[in-house]
Short mmCIF file of C-alpha atoms and ligand atoms in Angstrom, two decimals:
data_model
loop_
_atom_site.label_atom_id
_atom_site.label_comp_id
_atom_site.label_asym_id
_atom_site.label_seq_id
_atom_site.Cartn_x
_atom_site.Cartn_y
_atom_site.Cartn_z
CA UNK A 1 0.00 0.00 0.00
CA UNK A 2 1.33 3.84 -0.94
CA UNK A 3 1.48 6.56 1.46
CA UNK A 4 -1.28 8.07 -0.59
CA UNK A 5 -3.90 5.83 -0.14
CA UNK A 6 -3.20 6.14 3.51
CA UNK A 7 -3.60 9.82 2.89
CA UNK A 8 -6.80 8.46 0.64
CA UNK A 9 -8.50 6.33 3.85
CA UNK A 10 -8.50 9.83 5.50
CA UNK A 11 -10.23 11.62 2.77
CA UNK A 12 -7.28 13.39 0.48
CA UNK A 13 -7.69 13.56 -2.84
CA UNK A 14 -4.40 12.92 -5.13
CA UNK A 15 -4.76 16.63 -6.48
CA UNK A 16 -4.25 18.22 -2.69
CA UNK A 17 -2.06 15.30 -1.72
CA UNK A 18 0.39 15.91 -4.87
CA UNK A 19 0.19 19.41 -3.90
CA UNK A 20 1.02 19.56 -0.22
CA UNK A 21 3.65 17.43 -0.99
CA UNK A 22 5.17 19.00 -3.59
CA UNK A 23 5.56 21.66 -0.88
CA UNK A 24 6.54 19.24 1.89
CA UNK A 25 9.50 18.19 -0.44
CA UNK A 26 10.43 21.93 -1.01
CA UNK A 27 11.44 22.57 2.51
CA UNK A 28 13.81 19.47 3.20
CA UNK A 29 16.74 22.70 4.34
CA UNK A 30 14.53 24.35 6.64
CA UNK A 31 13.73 20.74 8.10
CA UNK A 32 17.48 19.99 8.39
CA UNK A 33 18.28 22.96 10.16
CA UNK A 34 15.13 22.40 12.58
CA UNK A 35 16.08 18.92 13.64
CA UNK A 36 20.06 20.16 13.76
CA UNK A 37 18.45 22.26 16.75
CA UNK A 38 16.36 19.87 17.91
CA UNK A 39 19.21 17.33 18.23
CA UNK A 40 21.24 20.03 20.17
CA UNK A 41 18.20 20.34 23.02
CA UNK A 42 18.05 16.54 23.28
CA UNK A 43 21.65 16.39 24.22
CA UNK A 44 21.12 19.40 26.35
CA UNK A 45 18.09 17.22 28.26
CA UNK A 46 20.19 13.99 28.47
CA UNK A 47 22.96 15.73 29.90
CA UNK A 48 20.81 17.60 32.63
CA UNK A 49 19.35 14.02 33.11
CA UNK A 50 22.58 12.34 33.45
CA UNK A 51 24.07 14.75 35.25
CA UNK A 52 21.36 15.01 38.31
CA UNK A 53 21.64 11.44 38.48
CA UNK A 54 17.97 10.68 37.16
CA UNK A 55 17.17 7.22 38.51
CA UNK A 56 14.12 4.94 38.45
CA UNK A 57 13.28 5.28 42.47
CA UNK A 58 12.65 9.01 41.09
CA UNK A 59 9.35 7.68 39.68
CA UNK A 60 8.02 6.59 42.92
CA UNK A 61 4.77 8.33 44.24
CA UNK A 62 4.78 10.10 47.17
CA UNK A 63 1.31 11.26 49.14
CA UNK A 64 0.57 13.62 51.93
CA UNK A 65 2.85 16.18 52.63
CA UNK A 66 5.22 15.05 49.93
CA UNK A 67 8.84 16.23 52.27
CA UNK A 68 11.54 14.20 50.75
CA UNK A 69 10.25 13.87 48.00
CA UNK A 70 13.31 12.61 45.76
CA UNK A 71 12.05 12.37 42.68
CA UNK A 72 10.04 15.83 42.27
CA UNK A 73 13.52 17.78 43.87
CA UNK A 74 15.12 15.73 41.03
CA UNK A 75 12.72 16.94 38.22
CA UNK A 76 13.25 20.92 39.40
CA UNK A 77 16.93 19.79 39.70
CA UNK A 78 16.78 18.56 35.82
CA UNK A 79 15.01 22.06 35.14
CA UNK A 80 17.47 24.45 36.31
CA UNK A 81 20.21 22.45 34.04
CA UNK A 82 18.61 22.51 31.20
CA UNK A 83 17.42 26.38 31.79
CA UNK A 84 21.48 26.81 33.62
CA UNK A 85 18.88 28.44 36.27
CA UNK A 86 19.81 28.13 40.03
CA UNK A 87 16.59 26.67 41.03
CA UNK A 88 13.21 25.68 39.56
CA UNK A 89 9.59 25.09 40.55
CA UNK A 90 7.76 22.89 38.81
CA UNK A 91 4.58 20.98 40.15
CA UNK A 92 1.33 19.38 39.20
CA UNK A 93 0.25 22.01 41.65
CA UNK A 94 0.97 25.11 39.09
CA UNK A 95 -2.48 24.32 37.27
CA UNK A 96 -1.80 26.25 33.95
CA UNK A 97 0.56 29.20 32.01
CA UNK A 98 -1.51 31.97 33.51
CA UNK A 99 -1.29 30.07 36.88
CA UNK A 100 2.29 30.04 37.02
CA UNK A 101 2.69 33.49 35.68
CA UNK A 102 0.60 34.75 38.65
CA UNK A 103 2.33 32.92 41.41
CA UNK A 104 5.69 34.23 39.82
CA UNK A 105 3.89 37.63 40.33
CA UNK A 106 2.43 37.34 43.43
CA UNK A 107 5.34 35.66 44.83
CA UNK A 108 8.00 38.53 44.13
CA UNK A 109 5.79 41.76 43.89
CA UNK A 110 4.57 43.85 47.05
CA UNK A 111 2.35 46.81 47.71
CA UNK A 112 3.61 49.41 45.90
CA UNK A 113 5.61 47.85 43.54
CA UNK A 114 5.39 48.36 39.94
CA UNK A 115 4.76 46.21 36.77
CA UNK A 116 6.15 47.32 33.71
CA UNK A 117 5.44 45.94 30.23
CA UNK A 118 8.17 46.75 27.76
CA UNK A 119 6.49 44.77 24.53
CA UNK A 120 2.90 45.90 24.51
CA UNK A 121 -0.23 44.37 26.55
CA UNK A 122 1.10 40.62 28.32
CA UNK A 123 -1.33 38.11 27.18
CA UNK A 124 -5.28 38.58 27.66
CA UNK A 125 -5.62 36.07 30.57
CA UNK A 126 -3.27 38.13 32.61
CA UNK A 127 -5.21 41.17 32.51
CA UNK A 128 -7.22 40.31 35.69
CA UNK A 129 -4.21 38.84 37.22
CA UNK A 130 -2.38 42.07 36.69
CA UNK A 131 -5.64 44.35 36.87
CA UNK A 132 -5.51 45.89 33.72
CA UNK A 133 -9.17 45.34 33.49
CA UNK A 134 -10.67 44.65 36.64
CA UNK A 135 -10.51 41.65 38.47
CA UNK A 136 -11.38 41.16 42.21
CA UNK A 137 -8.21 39.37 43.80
CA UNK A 138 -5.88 41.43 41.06
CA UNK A 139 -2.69 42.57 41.83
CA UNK A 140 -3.90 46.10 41.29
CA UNK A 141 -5.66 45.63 44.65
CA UNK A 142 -2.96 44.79 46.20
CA UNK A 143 -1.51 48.29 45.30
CA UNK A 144 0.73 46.67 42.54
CA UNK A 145 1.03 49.26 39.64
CA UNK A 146 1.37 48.63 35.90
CA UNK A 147 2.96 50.25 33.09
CA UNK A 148 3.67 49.31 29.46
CA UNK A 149 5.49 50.43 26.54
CA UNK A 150 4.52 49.22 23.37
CA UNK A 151 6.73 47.99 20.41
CA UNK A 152 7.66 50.82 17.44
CA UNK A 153 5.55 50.49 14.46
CA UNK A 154 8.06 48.45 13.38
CA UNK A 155 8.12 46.19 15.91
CA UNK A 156 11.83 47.04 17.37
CA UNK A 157 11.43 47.82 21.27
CA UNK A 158 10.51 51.60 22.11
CA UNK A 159 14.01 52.22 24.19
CA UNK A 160 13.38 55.97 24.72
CA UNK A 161 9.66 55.17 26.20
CA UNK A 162 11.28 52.11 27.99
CA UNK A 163 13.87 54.35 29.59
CA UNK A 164 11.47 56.98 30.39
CA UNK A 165 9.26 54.20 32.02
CA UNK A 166 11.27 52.66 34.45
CA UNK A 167 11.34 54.45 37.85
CA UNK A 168 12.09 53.73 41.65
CA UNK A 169 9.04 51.86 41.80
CA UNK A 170 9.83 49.28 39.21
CA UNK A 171 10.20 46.08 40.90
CA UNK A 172 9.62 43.87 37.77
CA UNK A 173 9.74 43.77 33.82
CA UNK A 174 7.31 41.25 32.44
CA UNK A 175 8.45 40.16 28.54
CA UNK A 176 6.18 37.98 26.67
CA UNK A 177 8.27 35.90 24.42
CA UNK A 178 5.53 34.78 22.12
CA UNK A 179 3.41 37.03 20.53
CA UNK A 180 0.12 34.75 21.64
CA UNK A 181 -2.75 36.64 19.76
CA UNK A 182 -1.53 40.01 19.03
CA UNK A 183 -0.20 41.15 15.57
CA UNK A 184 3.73 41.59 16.60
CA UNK A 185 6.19 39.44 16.03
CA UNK A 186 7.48 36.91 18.72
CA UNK A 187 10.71 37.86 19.85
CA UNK A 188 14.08 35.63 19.33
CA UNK A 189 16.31 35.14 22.48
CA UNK A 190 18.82 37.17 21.63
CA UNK A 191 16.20 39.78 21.49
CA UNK A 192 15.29 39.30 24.72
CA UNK A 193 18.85 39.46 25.46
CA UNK A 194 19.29 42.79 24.32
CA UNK A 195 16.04 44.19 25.88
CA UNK A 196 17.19 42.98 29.21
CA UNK A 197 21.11 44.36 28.75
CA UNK A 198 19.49 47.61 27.99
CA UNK A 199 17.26 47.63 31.33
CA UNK A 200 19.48 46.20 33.55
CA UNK A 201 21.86 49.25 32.77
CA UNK A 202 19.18 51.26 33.89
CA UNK A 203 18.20 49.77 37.05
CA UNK A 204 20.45 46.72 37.86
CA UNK A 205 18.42 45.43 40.68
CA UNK A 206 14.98 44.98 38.65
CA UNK A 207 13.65 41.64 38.03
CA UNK A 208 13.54 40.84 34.91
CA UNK A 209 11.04 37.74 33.81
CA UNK A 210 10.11 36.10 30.31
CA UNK A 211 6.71 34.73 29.60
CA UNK A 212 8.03 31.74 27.77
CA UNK A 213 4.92 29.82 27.13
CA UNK A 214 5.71 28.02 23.35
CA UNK A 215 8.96 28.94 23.24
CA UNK A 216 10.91 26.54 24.69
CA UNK A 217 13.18 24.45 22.57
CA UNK A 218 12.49 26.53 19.30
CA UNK A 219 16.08 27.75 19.68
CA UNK A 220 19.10 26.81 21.27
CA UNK A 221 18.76 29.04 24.20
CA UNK A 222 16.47 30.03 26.45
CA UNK A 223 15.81 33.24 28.08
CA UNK A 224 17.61 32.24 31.14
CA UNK A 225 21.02 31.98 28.85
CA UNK A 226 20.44 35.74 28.13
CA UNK A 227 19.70 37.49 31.78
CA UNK A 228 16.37 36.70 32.50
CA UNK A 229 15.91 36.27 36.05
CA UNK A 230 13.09 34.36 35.90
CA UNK A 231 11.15 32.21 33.04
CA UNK A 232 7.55 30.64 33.25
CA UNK A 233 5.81 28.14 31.62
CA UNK A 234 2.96 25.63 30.73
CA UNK A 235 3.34 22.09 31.06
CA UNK A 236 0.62 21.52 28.32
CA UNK A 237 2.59 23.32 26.25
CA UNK A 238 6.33 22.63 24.89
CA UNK A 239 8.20 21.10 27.67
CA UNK A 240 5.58 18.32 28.78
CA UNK A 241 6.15 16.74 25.54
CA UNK A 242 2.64 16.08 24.97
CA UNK A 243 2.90 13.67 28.52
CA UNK A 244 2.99 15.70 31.13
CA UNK A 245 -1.05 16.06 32.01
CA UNK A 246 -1.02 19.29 34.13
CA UNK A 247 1.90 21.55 35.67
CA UNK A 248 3.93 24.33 34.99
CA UNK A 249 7.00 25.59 35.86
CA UNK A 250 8.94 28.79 36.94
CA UNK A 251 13.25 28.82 36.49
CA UNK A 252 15.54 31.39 37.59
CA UNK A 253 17.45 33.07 40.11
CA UNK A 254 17.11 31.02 43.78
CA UNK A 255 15.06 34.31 45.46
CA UNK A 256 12.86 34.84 42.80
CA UNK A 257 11.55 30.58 42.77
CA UNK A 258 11.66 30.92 46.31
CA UNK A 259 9.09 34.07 46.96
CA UNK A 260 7.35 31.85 43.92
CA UNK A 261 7.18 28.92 45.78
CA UNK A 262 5.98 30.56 49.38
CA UNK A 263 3.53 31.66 47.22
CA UNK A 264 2.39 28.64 45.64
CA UNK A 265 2.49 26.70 48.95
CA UNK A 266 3.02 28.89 51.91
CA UNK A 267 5.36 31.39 53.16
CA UNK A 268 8.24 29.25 55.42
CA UNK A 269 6.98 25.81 53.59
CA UNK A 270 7.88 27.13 50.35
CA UNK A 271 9.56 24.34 48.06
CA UNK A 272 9.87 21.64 50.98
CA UNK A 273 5.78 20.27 50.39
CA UNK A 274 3.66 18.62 47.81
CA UNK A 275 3.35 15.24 46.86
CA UNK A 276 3.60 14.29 43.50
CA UNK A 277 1.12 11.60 43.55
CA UNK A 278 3.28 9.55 40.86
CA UNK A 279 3.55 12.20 38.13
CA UNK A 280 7.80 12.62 38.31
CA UNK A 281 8.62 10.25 35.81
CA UNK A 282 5.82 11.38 33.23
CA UNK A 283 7.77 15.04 33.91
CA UNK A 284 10.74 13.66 32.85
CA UNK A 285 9.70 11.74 30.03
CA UNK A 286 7.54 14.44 28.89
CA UNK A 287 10.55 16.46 28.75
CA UNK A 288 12.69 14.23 27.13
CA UNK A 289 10.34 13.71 24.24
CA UNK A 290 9.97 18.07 24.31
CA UNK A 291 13.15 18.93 21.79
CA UNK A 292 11.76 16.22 19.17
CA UNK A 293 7.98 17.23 19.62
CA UNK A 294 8.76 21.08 19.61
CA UNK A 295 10.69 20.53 15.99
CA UNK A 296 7.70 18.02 14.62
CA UNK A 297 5.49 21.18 15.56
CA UNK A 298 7.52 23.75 13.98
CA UNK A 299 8.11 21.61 10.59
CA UNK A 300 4.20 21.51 10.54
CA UNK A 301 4.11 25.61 11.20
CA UNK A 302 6.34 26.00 8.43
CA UNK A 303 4.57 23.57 5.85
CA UNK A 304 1.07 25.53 6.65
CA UNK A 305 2.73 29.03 6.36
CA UNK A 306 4.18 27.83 3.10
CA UNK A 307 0.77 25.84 1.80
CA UNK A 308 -1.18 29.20 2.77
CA UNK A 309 1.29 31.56 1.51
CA UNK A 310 1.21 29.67 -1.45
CA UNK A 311 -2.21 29.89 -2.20
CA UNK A 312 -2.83 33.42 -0.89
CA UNK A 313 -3.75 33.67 2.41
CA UNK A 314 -1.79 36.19 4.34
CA UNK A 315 0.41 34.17 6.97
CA UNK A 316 2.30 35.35 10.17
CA UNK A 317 5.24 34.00 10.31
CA UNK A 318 5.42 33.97 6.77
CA UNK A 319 6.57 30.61 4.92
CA UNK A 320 10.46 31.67 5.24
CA UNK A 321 10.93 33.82 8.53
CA UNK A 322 13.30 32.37 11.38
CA UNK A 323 11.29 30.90 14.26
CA UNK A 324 11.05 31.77 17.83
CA UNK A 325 7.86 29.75 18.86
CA UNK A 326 5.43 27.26 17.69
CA UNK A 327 2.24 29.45 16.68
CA UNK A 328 1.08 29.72 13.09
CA UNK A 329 -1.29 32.44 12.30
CA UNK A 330 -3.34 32.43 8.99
CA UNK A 331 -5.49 34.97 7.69
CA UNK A 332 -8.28 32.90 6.23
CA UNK A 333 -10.78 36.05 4.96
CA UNK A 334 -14.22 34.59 5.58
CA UNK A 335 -15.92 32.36 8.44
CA UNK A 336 -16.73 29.62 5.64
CA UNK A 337 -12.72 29.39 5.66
CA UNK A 338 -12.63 29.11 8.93
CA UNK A 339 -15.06 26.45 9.86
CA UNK A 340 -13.62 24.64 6.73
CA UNK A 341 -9.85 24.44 8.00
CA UNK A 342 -11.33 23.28 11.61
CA UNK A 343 -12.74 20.47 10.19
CA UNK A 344 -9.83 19.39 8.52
CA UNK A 345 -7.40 20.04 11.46
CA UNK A 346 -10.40 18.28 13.68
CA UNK A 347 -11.17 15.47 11.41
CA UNK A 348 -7.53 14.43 11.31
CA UNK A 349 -6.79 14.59 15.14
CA UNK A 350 -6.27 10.97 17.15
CA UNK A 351 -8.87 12.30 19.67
CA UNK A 352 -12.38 13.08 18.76
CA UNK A 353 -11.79 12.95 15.26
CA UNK A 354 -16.08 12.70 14.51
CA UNK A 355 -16.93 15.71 16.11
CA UNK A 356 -17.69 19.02 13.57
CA UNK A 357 -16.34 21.74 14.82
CA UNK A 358 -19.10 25.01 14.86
CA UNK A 359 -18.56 28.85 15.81
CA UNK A 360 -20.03 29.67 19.30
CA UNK A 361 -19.63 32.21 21.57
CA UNK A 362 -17.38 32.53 24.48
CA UNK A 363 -16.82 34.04 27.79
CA UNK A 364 -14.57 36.93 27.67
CA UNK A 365 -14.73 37.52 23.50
CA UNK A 366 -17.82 40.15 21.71
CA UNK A 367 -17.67 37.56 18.35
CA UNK A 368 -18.12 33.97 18.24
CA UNK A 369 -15.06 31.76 18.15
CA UNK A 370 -14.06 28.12 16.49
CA UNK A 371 -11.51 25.80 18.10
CA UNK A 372 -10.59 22.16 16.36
CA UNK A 373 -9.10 20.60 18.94
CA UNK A 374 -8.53 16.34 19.20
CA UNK A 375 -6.01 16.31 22.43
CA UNK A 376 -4.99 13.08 24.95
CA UNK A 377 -5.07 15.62 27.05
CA UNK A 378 -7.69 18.55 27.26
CA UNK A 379 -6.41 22.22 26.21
CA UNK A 380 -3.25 20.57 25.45
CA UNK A 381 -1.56 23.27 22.66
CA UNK A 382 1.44 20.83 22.33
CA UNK A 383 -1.28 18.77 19.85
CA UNK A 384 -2.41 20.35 17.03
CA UNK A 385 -5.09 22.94 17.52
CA UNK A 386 -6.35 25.65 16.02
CA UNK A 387 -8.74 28.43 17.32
CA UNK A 388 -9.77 31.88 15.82
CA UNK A 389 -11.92 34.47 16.53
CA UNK A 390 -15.15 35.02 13.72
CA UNK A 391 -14.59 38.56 12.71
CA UNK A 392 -12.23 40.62 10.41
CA UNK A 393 -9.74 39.66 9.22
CA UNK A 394 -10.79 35.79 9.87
CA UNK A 395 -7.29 34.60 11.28
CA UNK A 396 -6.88 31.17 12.47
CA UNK A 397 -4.29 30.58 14.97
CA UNK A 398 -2.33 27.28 15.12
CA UNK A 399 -0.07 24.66 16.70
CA UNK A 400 1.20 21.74 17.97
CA UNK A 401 1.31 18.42 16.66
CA UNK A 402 2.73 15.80 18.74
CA UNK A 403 4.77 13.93 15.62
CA UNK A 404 5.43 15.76 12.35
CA UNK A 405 3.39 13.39 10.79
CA UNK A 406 0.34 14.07 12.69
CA UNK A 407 0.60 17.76 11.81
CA UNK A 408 1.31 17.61 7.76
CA UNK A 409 -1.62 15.42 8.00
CA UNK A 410 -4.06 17.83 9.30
CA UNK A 411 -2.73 20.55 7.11
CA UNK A 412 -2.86 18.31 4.11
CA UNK A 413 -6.47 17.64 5.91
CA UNK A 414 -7.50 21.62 6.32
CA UNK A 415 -6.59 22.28 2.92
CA UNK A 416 -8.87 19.24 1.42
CA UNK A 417 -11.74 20.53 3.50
CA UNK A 418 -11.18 24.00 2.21
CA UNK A 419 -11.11 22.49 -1.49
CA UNK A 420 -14.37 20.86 -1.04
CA UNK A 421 -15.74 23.88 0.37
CA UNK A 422 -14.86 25.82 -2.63
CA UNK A 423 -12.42 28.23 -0.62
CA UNK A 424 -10.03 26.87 -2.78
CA UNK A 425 -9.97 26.79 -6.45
CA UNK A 426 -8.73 23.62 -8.37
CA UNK A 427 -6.51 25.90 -10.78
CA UNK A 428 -4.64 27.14 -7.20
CA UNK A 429 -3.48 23.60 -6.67
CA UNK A 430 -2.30 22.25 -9.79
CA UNK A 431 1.48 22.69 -9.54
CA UNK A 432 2.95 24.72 -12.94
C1 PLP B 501 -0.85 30.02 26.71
C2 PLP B 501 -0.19 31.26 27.17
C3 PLP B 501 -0.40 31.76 28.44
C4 PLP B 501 -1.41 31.18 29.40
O1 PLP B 501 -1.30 29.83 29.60
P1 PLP B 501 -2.59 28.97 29.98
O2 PLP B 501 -2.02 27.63 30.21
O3 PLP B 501 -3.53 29.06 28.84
O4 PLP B 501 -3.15 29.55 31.23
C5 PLP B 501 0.28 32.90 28.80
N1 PLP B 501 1.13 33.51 27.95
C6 PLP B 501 1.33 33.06 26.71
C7 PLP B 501 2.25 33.79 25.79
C8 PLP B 501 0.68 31.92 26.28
O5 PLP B 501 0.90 31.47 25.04
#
């Protein structure tokens, strides 16, 4: 049996199939220079792994209070080697991103204090945590202030307004790596790098922490490599490898995980409790797996952006930009498109694969939204997903993909739905 009729069994026709491929075969350098990176990470994880001794009494549960808990101290040990951080949190008890972004917050902010926001607005979930719109329980009530400075036109960083905008109350500079749903671009390491040289001139003693949520593993650094004194993250996302069911994690400098951690648990407890109730050695694994499942996820983002680009849909990254996280963004120009690609991305997931994905409304957006969305495990953005807003300009966001595989086949999926739906014309797919 061919690939193709594989492809077939799942509803392709040879005319898409011939065509995704042709640009599947087209990319082969990009690919190359993807899994070069991804190979570098995987050392990086064995070594940390190695290195803290990893051993298979690690995976042992432990209940109640959790002290001594071997195996979790060695997962936060693995952490901080991989991130060269001096200590890490990471627990099934950080429930999501936005979760472990707040406890970061929380932890090392005080009445008084001030927030400041050097690339634009931090990601919408965070503006109740921060009280930029308000939120009961915000850290605005708490007498935390907030100020931002957003990017030039041209995306470079606003250094003049930055400069102007740090002042004696600055305690901490929040910097979202990914761009998440807003229109700028997501910013490299080295980026980050810079922007943090640059304050840190200014005020040496300001904490500086990255949002890194889908970043991880994209390049061969992380923020930590370039100053940052603190980095936070989803489990469901990058570095759970698709395993890890829950958790997050904060890295960095041993104060700032430790005013993190009294806040997660309690002041004085801090790191010392929580059982991990078994889930150490799905941590680790998860990890492991992260630098291979990260590149299998960026191939896909790279194929779409090219498909897309290709047949005329605006697409951000475009189909030959560098790549500093795992989210694809296509502009899709009507809701027909829409509901057409989330069918394909939905009808070729592992999970749920029957279920038609429809437009509904949601808490917290004014137009309805679509999500396709076939995840082991539920929100997971580590498997391919794709959500979107219904209104101008019709952009789908996208990512994930647990195996390369998996992804090309719910592009090659999206694009056969979008064919049948007449968003796409046969003459756009025949290949000159
Ligand atoms: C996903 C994400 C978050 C929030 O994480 P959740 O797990 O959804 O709470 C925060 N910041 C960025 C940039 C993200 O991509």
């Amino acid at each position: 049996m061919s690939t193709y009729e594989q492809y077939e069994a799942l509803g392709v026709s040879k005319e898409v199939y011939d065509y995704c491929t042709y640009h599947d075969k087209k990319l082969k350098e990009r690919f190359d220079a993807i899994d070069e990176v991804a190979e570098y990470n995987q050392l990086k994880v064995l070594n940390a792994m190695r290195e803290a001794r990893v051993c298979a009494q690690d995976f042992n549960p432990s209940t109640g209070y959790g002290y001594d808990d071997a195996g979790r101290e060695r997962v936060e040990e693995v952490y901080s080697k991989v991130f060269h951080a001096e200590d890490a949190l990471v627990r099934p008890a950080i429930l999501c991103g936005t979760h472990a972004l707040t406890v970061a917050l929380f932890g090392n902010l005080r009445p008084g204090d001030e927030i400041l926001s050097p690339v634009g607005k931090p990601y919408d979930t965070l503006d109740g945590v921060i009280g930029i719109t308000e939120q009961k329980g915000s850290l605005a009530e708490y007498g935390v202030t907030y100020s931002q400075v957003d990017l030039l036109p041209n995306g470079d960083f606003d250094f003049d307004g930055i400069k102007k905008a740090l002042n004696e109350k600055t305690k901490l500079v929040t910097i979202q790596r990914s761009k998440g749903y807003a229109t700028r671009k997501t910013l490299s390491v080295t980026e980050i790098g810079e922007l943090i040289t640059f304050i840190k001139n200014i005020k040496p003693d300001v904490i500086c922490m990255v949002d890194n949520c889908y970043g991880e593993f994209t390049e061969k650094i992380e923020p930590t490599d370039v100053g940052a004194d603190m980095c936070v993250g989803s489990l469901i996302k990058n570095p759970g490898g698709g395993l890890a069911p829950i958790g997050g994690y904060i890295v960095g400098k041993k104060e700032c995980v430790e005013n993190a951690a009294y806040r997660l648990t309690c002041p004085g407890l801090g790191k010392e409790v929580g059982a991990s109730l078994g889930i150490n050695g799905t941590f680790l694994q998860g990890l492991f797996l992260s630098p291979t499942v990260v590149a299998g996820a960026l191939k896909g983002a790279i194929l779409a952006a090219n498909i897309y680009e290709n047949l005329g849909f605006p697409v951000v990254p475009n189909g030959t930009e560098s790549r500093h996280d795992i989210i694809q963004a296509v502009t899709l120009k009507s809701e027909a498109a829409m509901v057409a690609f989330c069918k394909g991305i939905q009808g070729a997931a592992p999970v749920d694969s029957f279920v038609d994905p429809v437009p509904s409304d949601m808490p917290g957006y004014d137009s309805k939204v679509i999500m396709a969305a076939g995840a082991f495990v539920q929100g997971s953005s580590i498997e391919l997903s794709a959500d979107g807003p219904i209104r101008e300009p019709y952009a789908i966001y996208f990512q994930g993909g647990l195996t390369y595989y998996s992804a090309k086949a719910g592009i090659i999926y999206s694009v056969q739905k979008m064919y049948e739906a007449g968003c796409i014309q046969k003459e756009q797919i025949m290949i000159k």
